[in-house]
Short mmCIF file of C-alpha atoms in Angstrom, two decimals:
data_model
loop_
_atom_site.label_atom_id
_atom_site.label_comp_id
_atom_site.label_asym_id
_atom_site.label_seq_id
_atom_site.Cartn_x
_atom_site.Cartn_y
_atom_site.Cartn_z
CA UNK A 1 50.01 1.96 27.08
CA UNK A 2 49.23 -1.34 28.83
CA UNK A 3 47.43 -4.16 27.07
CA UNK A 4 44.39 -3.64 29.32
CA UNK A 5 44.25 0.10 28.63
CA UNK A 6 44.65 -0.59 24.91
CA UNK A 7 41.74 -3.07 25.01
CA UNK A 8 39.55 -0.52 26.80
CA UNK A 9 40.40 2.12 24.19
CA UNK A 10 39.64 -0.30 21.35
CA UNK A 11 36.32 -1.25 22.96
CA UNK A 12 35.32 2.40 23.34
CA UNK A 13 36.27 3.14 19.74
CA UNK A 14 34.26 0.14 18.64
CA UNK A 15 31.21 1.34 20.55
CA UNK A 16 31.50 4.84 19.06
CA UNK A 17 31.81 3.37 15.57
CA UNK A 18 28.80 1.06 15.76
CA UNK A 19 26.64 3.72 17.42
CA UNK A 20 27.57 6.10 14.59
CA UNK A 21 26.68 3.33 12.13
CA UNK A 22 23.21 3.08 13.64
CA UNK A 23 22.74 6.81 13.00
CA UNK A 24 23.70 6.27 9.35
CA UNK A 25 21.33 3.36 8.74
CA UNK A 26 18.33 5.02 10.31
CA UNK A 27 19.06 8.32 8.61
CA UNK A 28 18.95 6.47 5.28
CA UNK A 29 15.52 5.00 6.06
CA UNK A 30 14.25 8.02 7.97
CA UNK A 31 14.86 10.27 4.97
CA UNK A 32 14.45 8.09 1.89
CA UNK A 33 11.08 6.58 2.72
CA UNK A 34 9.13 9.83 3.27
CA UNK A 35 11.19 11.76 0.67
CA UNK A 36 10.88 9.25 -2.15
CA UNK A 37 7.23 8.56 -1.34
CA UNK A 38 6.45 12.28 -1.55
CA UNK A 39 8.39 12.64 -4.81
CA UNK A 40 6.59 9.69 -6.40
CA UNK A 41 3.20 10.84 -5.12
CA UNK A 42 3.80 14.28 -6.64
CA UNK A 43 4.49 12.51 -9.96
CA UNK A 44 1.12 10.76 -9.73
CA UNK A 45 2.59 7.31 -9.04
CA UNK A 46 0.12 5.00 -7.27
CA UNK A 47 0.66 4.00 -3.64
CA UNK A 48 0.94 0.37 -4.76
CA UNK A 49 3.85 1.23 -7.09
CA UNK A 50 5.23 3.42 -4.33
CA UNK A 51 5.22 0.38 -2.06
CA UNK A 52 6.93 -1.74 -4.73
CA UNK A 53 9.69 0.84 -4.96
CA UNK A 54 10.24 0.43 -1.22
CA UNK A 55 10.27 -3.35 -1.72
CA UNK A 56 13.24 -2.93 -4.07
CA UNK A 57 15.19 -1.18 -1.31
CA UNK A 58 14.17 -3.64 1.38
CA UNK A 59 14.67 -6.82 -0.65
CA UNK A 60 18.44 -6.42 -0.55
CA UNK A 61 18.57 -7.37 3.12
CA UNK A 62 16.62 -10.57 2.43
CA UNK A 63 18.52 -11.58 -0.71
CA UNK A 64 21.94 -10.92 0.82
CA UNK A 65 21.20 -12.50 4.21
CA UNK A 66 22.74 -15.93 3.39
CA UNK A 67 26.01 -14.32 2.24
CA UNK A 68 26.63 -11.51 4.74
CA UNK A 69 27.69 -13.68 7.74
CA UNK A 70 30.58 -15.18 5.76
CA UNK A 71 31.50 -11.74 4.46
CA UNK A 72 31.67 -10.37 8.01
CA UNK A 73 33.65 -13.39 9.22
CA UNK A 74 36.21 -13.27 6.41
CA UNK A 75 36.62 -9.53 5.84
CA UNK A 76 35.80 -8.14 9.27
CA UNK A 77 32.80 -6.10 10.32
CA UNK A 78 34.61 -2.76 10.40
CA UNK A 79 35.99 -3.02 6.86
CA UNK A 80 32.58 -4.07 5.55
CA UNK A 81 30.90 -1.11 7.28
CA UNK A 82 33.44 1.35 5.87
CA UNK A 83 32.67 0.34 2.27
CA UNK A 84 28.92 0.20 2.87
CA UNK A 85 28.82 3.76 4.26
CA UNK A 86 30.53 5.15 1.13
CA UNK A 87 28.18 3.19 -1.16
CA UNK A 88 25.11 4.49 0.72
CA UNK A 89 26.23 8.10 0.24
CA UNK A 90 26.86 7.53 -3.48
CA UNK A 91 23.45 5.90 -4.01
CA UNK A 92 21.69 8.87 -2.40
CA UNK A 93 23.32 11.24 -4.89
CA UNK A 94 22.23 8.98 -7.76
CA UNK A 95 18.65 8.96 -6.48
CA UNK A 96 18.60 12.76 -6.56
CA UNK A 97 20.00 12.88 -10.08
CA UNK A 98 17.60 10.29 -11.55
CA UNK A 99 14.04 10.99 -10.41
CA UNK A 100 12.32 8.13 -12.19
CA UNK A 101 10.46 5.33 -10.43
CA UNK A 102 11.86 2.63 -12.74
CA UNK A 103 15.49 3.79 -12.61
CA UNK A 104 15.16 4.00 -8.84
CA UNK A 105 14.56 0.24 -8.48
CA UNK A 106 18.22 -0.88 -8.91
CA UNK A 107 19.55 2.20 -7.09
CA UNK A 108 17.28 1.59 -4.13
CA UNK A 109 18.36 -2.06 -4.10
CA UNK A 110 22.01 -1.03 -3.75
CA UNK A 111 21.10 1.54 -1.09
CA UNK A 112 19.19 -1.13 0.80
CA UNK A 113 22.14 -3.53 0.46
CA UNK A 114 24.56 -1.04 1.99
CA UNK A 115 22.14 -0.26 4.84
CA UNK A 116 21.51 -3.96 5.53
CA UNK A 117 25.24 -4.71 5.71
CA UNK A 118 25.83 -1.74 8.02
CA UNK A 119 22.99 -2.86 10.24
CA UNK A 120 23.97 -6.54 10.44
CA UNK A 121 27.63 -5.87 11.15
CA UNK A 122 26.97 -3.17 13.75
CA UNK A 123 24.45 -5.34 15.65
CA UNK A 124 26.91 -8.23 15.84
CA UNK A 125 29.73 -5.97 17.05
CA UNK A 126 27.79 -4.10 19.72
CA UNK A 127 26.37 -7.29 21.20
CA UNK A 128 29.90 -8.71 21.41
CA UNK A 129 31.14 -5.52 23.09
CA UNK A 130 28.25 -5.30 25.59
CA UNK A 131 28.68 -6.99 28.97
CA UNK A 132 25.56 -8.82 30.17
CA UNK A 133 24.68 -6.71 33.22
CA UNK A 134 24.91 -3.54 31.09
CA UNK A 135 23.50 -5.00 27.89
CA UNK A 136 20.13 -3.26 28.18
CA UNK A 137 21.65 0.18 28.72
CA UNK A 138 24.35 -0.16 26.05
CA UNK A 139 21.85 -1.44 23.50
CA UNK A 140 19.47 1.34 24.55
CA UNK A 141 22.11 3.94 23.68
CA UNK A 142 22.60 2.14 20.36
CA UNK A 143 18.83 2.19 19.77
CA UNK A 144 18.62 5.85 20.82
CA UNK A 145 21.26 6.67 18.20
CA UNK A 146 19.06 4.93 15.65
CA UNK A 147 16.10 7.01 16.77
CA UNK A 148 18.20 10.14 16.36
CA UNK A 149 18.97 9.05 12.80
CA UNK A 150 15.25 8.55 12.11
CA UNK A 151 14.51 11.97 13.60
CA UNK A 152 17.11 13.66 11.41
CA UNK A 153 15.49 12.34 8.21
CA UNK A 154 12.14 14.14 8.37
CA UNK A 155 13.85 17.14 10.01
CA UNK A 156 16.17 17.49 7.02
CA UNK A 157 13.15 17.38 4.72
CA UNK A 158 11.39 20.10 6.70
CA UNK A 159 14.48 22.30 6.32
CA UNK A 160 15.34 21.49 2.68
CA UNK A 161 12.03 20.62 1.04
CA UNK A 162 11.66 17.78 -1.45
CA UNK A 163 11.81 19.52 -4.82
CA UNK A 164 15.56 19.58 -5.60
CA UNK A 165 18.91 17.89 -4.88
CA UNK A 166 19.41 19.52 -1.48
CA UNK A 167 18.07 16.73 0.79
CA UNK A 168 20.04 14.11 -1.13
CA UNK A 169 23.31 16.02 -0.93
CA UNK A 170 22.86 17.00 2.72
CA UNK A 171 22.08 13.41 3.75
CA UNK A 172 25.03 12.00 1.80
CA UNK A 173 27.25 14.47 3.64
CA UNK A 174 25.81 13.43 7.02
CA UNK A 175 26.43 9.77 6.19
CA UNK A 176 30.08 10.35 5.30
CA UNK A 177 30.58 12.48 8.42
CA UNK A 178 28.90 9.94 10.73
CA UNK A 179 30.97 7.19 9.10
CA UNK A 180 34.30 8.75 10.09
CA UNK A 181 34.56 6.80 13.40
CA UNK A 182 34.53 3.58 11.36
CA UNK A 183 37.98 4.51 10.06
CA UNK A 184 39.37 4.93 13.59
CA UNK A 185 38.70 1.33 14.58
CA UNK A 186 41.22 -1.45 14.13
CA UNK A 187 39.48 -4.07 12.04
CA UNK A 188 40.68 -7.02 14.13
CA UNK A 189 38.69 -6.09 17.23
CA UNK A 190 35.36 -6.94 15.63
CA UNK A 191 36.30 -9.52 13.01
CA UNK A 192 35.58 -13.17 13.64
CA UNK A 193 38.27 -15.27 12.00
CA UNK A 194 36.58 -18.64 12.35
CA UNK A 195 35.19 -20.45 9.35
CA UNK A 196 32.04 -21.51 11.18
CA UNK A 197 28.95 -20.55 9.23
CA UNK A 198 25.77 -21.28 11.19
CA UNK A 199 22.62 -22.14 9.25
CA UNK A 200 20.12 -19.28 9.26
CA UNK A 201 17.07 -21.54 9.30
CA UNK A 202 18.34 -23.32 12.43
CA UNK A 203 18.83 -19.97 14.14
CA UNK A 204 15.32 -18.88 13.15
CA UNK A 205 13.82 -22.04 14.68
CA UNK A 206 15.65 -21.34 17.94
CA UNK A 207 14.10 -17.87 18.41
CA UNK A 208 11.19 -17.36 15.98
CA UNK A 209 9.47 -14.81 18.22
CA UNK A 210 12.55 -12.55 18.11
CA UNK A 211 13.02 -12.80 14.36
CA UNK A 212 9.35 -12.21 13.50
CA UNK A 213 9.33 -9.28 15.93
CA UNK A 214 11.75 -7.41 13.67
CA UNK A 215 9.71 -8.30 10.58
CA UNK A 216 6.54 -6.84 12.10
CA UNK A 217 8.31 -3.84 13.59
CA UNK A 218 9.88 -3.03 10.22
CA UNK A 219 6.59 -3.55 8.39
CA UNK A 220 4.86 -1.01 10.63
CA UNK A 221 7.55 1.63 11.15
CA UNK A 222 8.49 1.73 7.47
CA UNK A 223 4.81 2.01 6.55
CA UNK A 224 4.52 4.93 8.97
CA UNK A 225 7.56 6.62 7.44
CA UNK A 226 6.31 6.07 3.90
CA UNK A 227 2.63 6.87 4.30
CA UNK A 228 2.13 9.01 7.40
CA UNK A 229 3.01 12.21 5.46
CA UNK A 230 0.34 11.30 2.91
CA UNK A 231 -2.09 10.50 5.75
CA UNK A 232 -1.31 13.87 7.36
CA UNK A 233 -1.95 15.72 4.12
CA UNK A 234 -5.25 13.82 3.77
CA UNK A 235 -6.50 14.81 7.23
CA UNK A 236 -5.49 18.43 6.67
CA UNK A 237 -2.38 18.97 8.81
CA UNK A 238 -0.08 19.46 5.80
CA UNK A 239 3.28 18.09 4.67
CA UNK A 240 5.51 20.13 7.01
CA UNK A 241 3.48 19.27 10.13
CA UNK A 242 3.35 15.59 9.14
CA UNK A 243 7.13 15.45 8.71
CA UNK A 244 7.57 17.29 12.02
CA UNK A 245 5.42 14.69 13.77
CA UNK A 246 7.62 11.93 12.34
CA UNK A 247 10.57 13.70 13.92
CA UNK A 248 8.69 13.85 17.23
CA UNK A 249 7.97 10.11 16.92
CA UNK A 250 11.70 9.42 16.60
CA UNK A 251 12.52 11.85 19.41
CA UNK A 252 10.11 9.97 21.69
CA UNK A 253 12.06 6.80 20.98
CA UNK A 254 15.34 8.66 21.56
CA UNK A 255 14.27 10.11 24.91
CA UNK A 256 12.72 6.89 26.23
CA UNK A 257 15.42 4.45 25.14
CA UNK A 258 17.87 4.93 27.99
CA UNK A 259 15.33 4.69 30.88
CA UNK A 260 13.67 1.72 29.18
CA UNK A 261 17.11 0.17 28.64
CA UNK A 262 17.80 0.52 32.37
CA UNK A 263 14.45 -1.16 33.03
CA UNK A 264 15.42 -3.99 30.68
CA UNK A 265 18.45 -4.67 32.92
CA UNK A 266 16.22 -4.91 36.01
CA UNK A 267 13.18 -6.95 34.92
CA UNK A 268 12.18 -9.92 32.79
CA UNK A 269 12.89 -8.79 29.23
CA UNK A 270 10.22 -10.99 27.67
CA UNK A 271 7.54 -9.46 29.90
CA UNK A 272 8.81 -6.04 28.92
CA UNK A 273 8.45 -7.02 25.25
CA UNK A 274 4.84 -8.09 25.85
CA UNK A 275 4.09 -4.76 27.56
CA UNK A 276 5.62 -2.71 24.74
CA UNK A 277 3.66 -4.67 22.10
CA UNK A 278 0.34 -4.14 23.91
CA UNK A 279 0.98 -0.42 24.50
CA UNK A 280 1.92 0.02 20.84
CA UNK A 281 -1.19 -1.78 19.60
CA UNK A 282 -3.45 0.32 21.80
CA UNK A 283 -1.55 3.46 20.85
CA UNK A 284 -1.94 3.02 17.12
CA UNK A 285 -5.72 2.93 17.48
CA UNK A 286 -5.59 6.40 19.07
CA UNK A 287 -3.79 7.92 16.07
CA UNK A 288 -6.91 9.43 14.43
CA UNK A 289 -7.97 10.95 17.76
CA UNK A 290 -4.75 12.83 18.52
CA UNK A 291 -2.50 13.54 15.53
CA UNK A 292 -4.55 16.47 14.21
CA UNK A 293 -4.37 18.27 17.57
CA UNK A 294 -1.56 20.86 17.92
CA UNK A 295 -0.44 19.76 21.40
CA UNK A 296 -2.11 16.37 21.65
CA UNK A 297 -0.47 15.21 18.44
CA UNK A 298 3.00 16.06 19.72
CA UNK A 299 2.46 14.35 23.09
CA UNK A 300 0.92 11.32 21.40
CA UNK A 301 3.84 10.90 19.00
CA UNK A 302 6.38 11.21 21.83
CA UNK A 303 4.73 8.48 23.90
CA UNK A 304 3.94 6.23 20.95
CA UNK A 305 7.49 6.57 19.65
CA UNK A 306 8.92 5.58 23.04
CA UNK A 307 6.95 2.34 23.28
CA UNK A 308 7.26 1.33 19.65
CA UNK A 309 10.93 2.23 19.29
CA UNK A 310 11.94 -0.07 22.15
CA UNK A 311 10.62 -3.14 20.31
CA UNK A 312 13.55 -3.28 17.93
CA UNK A 313 16.11 -2.81 20.71
CA UNK A 314 14.53 -5.49 22.90
CA UNK A 315 14.95 -7.91 20.01
CA UNK A 316 18.69 -7.15 19.81
CA UNK A 317 19.03 -7.49 23.59
CA UNK A 318 17.32 -10.88 23.53
CA UNK A 319 19.58 -12.02 20.67
CA UNK A 320 22.65 -11.01 22.67
CA UNK A 321 21.43 -13.16 25.56
CA UNK A 322 21.06 -16.17 23.28
CA UNK A 323 24.07 -16.16 20.93
CA UNK A 324 27.82 -15.44 20.77
CA UNK A 325 30.60 -15.37 18.17
CA UNK A 326 29.80 -16.64 14.67
CA UNK A 327 26.27 -17.57 15.75
CA UNK A 328 25.66 -14.01 16.91
CA UNK A 329 26.97 -12.60 13.61
CA UNK A 330 24.67 -14.93 11.67
CA UNK A 331 21.70 -14.24 13.96
CA UNK A 332 22.26 -10.48 13.55
CA UNK A 333 22.26 -10.87 9.76
CA UNK A 334 19.04 -12.89 9.93
CA UNK A 335 17.49 -10.27 12.22
CA UNK A 336 18.38 -7.60 9.66
CA UNK A 337 17.05 -9.84 6.88
CA UNK A 338 13.74 -10.01 8.75
CA UNK A 339 13.76 -6.22 8.80
CA UNK A 340 14.17 -6.28 5.02
CA UNK A 341 11.31 -8.77 4.69
CA UNK A 342 9.11 -6.58 6.87
CA UNK A 343 9.95 -3.52 4.82
CA UNK A 344 9.04 -5.44 1.68
CA UNK A 345 5.74 -6.68 3.09
CA UNK A 346 4.54 -3.73 5.16
CA UNK A 347 4.64 -0.76 2.74
CA UNK A 348 3.38 -2.92 -0.13
CA UNK A 349 0.43 -4.31 1.88
CA UNK A 350 -0.34 -0.97 3.51
CA UNK A 351 0.03 0.91 0.21
CA UNK A 352 -2.37 -1.49 -1.49
CA UNK A 353 -4.71 -1.23 1.51
CA UNK A 354 -4.71 2.56 1.28
CA UNK A 355 -5.51 2.37 -2.43
CA UNK A 356 -8.36 -0.02 -1.60
CA UNK A 357 -9.79 1.49 1.60
CA UNK A 358 -8.56 5.10 1.49
CA UNK A 359 -6.01 7.07 3.54
CA UNK A 360 -8.20 6.91 6.67
CA UNK A 361 -7.39 3.20 6.95
CA UNK A 362 -3.72 3.72 7.88
CA UNK A 363 -4.05 3.23 11.69
CA UNK A 364 -6.19 0.12 11.30
CA UNK A 365 -3.84 -1.46 8.77
CA UNK A 366 -0.96 -0.86 11.20
CA UNK A 367 -2.98 -2.44 14.04
CA UNK A 368 -3.64 -5.50 11.87
CA UNK A 369 0.09 -5.93 11.25
CA UNK A 370 0.83 -5.88 14.99
CA UNK A 371 -2.04 -8.26 15.70
CA UNK A 372 -0.53 -10.77 13.27
CA UNK A 373 2.54 -11.00 15.53
CA UNK A 374 0.64 -12.10 18.64
CA UNK A 375 0.66 -15.86 17.81
CA UNK A 376 4.45 -15.76 17.48
CA UNK A 377 4.74 -13.89 20.74
CA UNK A 378 2.54 -16.40 22.55
CA UNK A 379 3.70 -19.66 20.95
CA UNK A 380 7.05 -18.88 19.31
CA UNK A 381 8.83 -18.54 22.62
CA UNK A 382 7.53 -21.92 23.74
CA UNK A 383 8.89 -23.46 20.55
CA UNK A 384 12.33 -21.97 21.25
#
């Protein structure tokens, strides 16, 4: 095999591996947030405590953010992802065996740590592998894989229920299976051997509107995953229908990612970000009007999922335009850390808001979170 053919094969294997990694990460969040929220709610745990339990899982990405870039640089992204996938599967089994909100805090922290490492490493690798004129489409496939992972989570719960070990065991098995491509990849193709360690705060100041985008996106999507099933039960559509609509939400993102990724390669990506934000904000206000309708709810979730799901991917695309090498690895870790911060803030704030204002307030709390991003969108780009 020629050197060129070998490089092409390694690149393709790398793409398969990081796309599979995105399925793993989103499956973890797509299942654990609604599953654990339903389990805790059935135990009579308050929504505020429920939100704090999610904070424990999300805080890992924030706490580990300063250390992960050096870990990726020294060990190599592939090796790091291999270990993290095995840890994530093990933590899921432990969650199923120990159904106690207080014991879950350290377990969820370790689960969040493994997911954050998988996410950071895979984002850095795929942006390095993507050529600029195809970046939107390649990242769209990556984002679509993440949407598929999100969709699988609620779908597994619909099939298995939430009362026994089955969803935990099934998901751990999926994670190990999806992680197999990570063991096909030669570690050297995605490891950065330099000792350069860019400062995270400097990177944040360069692109604040991108970093805060992921914080707000995480705050809203994780709040939807955690509390939409409870909202659905409150408005009378039931647990199974609510979980099914979460799957439809993720499927909307999955279906729309590739055409939107093509569009991102053929228009100004910042303007596309503005359009997706505005459509999402308007869409969330229509939630009470449509979700209880048999057909309208399905169509609404498909369209809403398409617009909202592209926000995260646009952030990665914009990062890939801005950074390379060690800076890209560090920026990807910071981007994931912002996700962790958003997951800490969003479910806690929304959970407390639901305790204060009632379950009907969910759409308006989500709208308020998106509205808080607008100053960064308008002024953060100027600062960068």
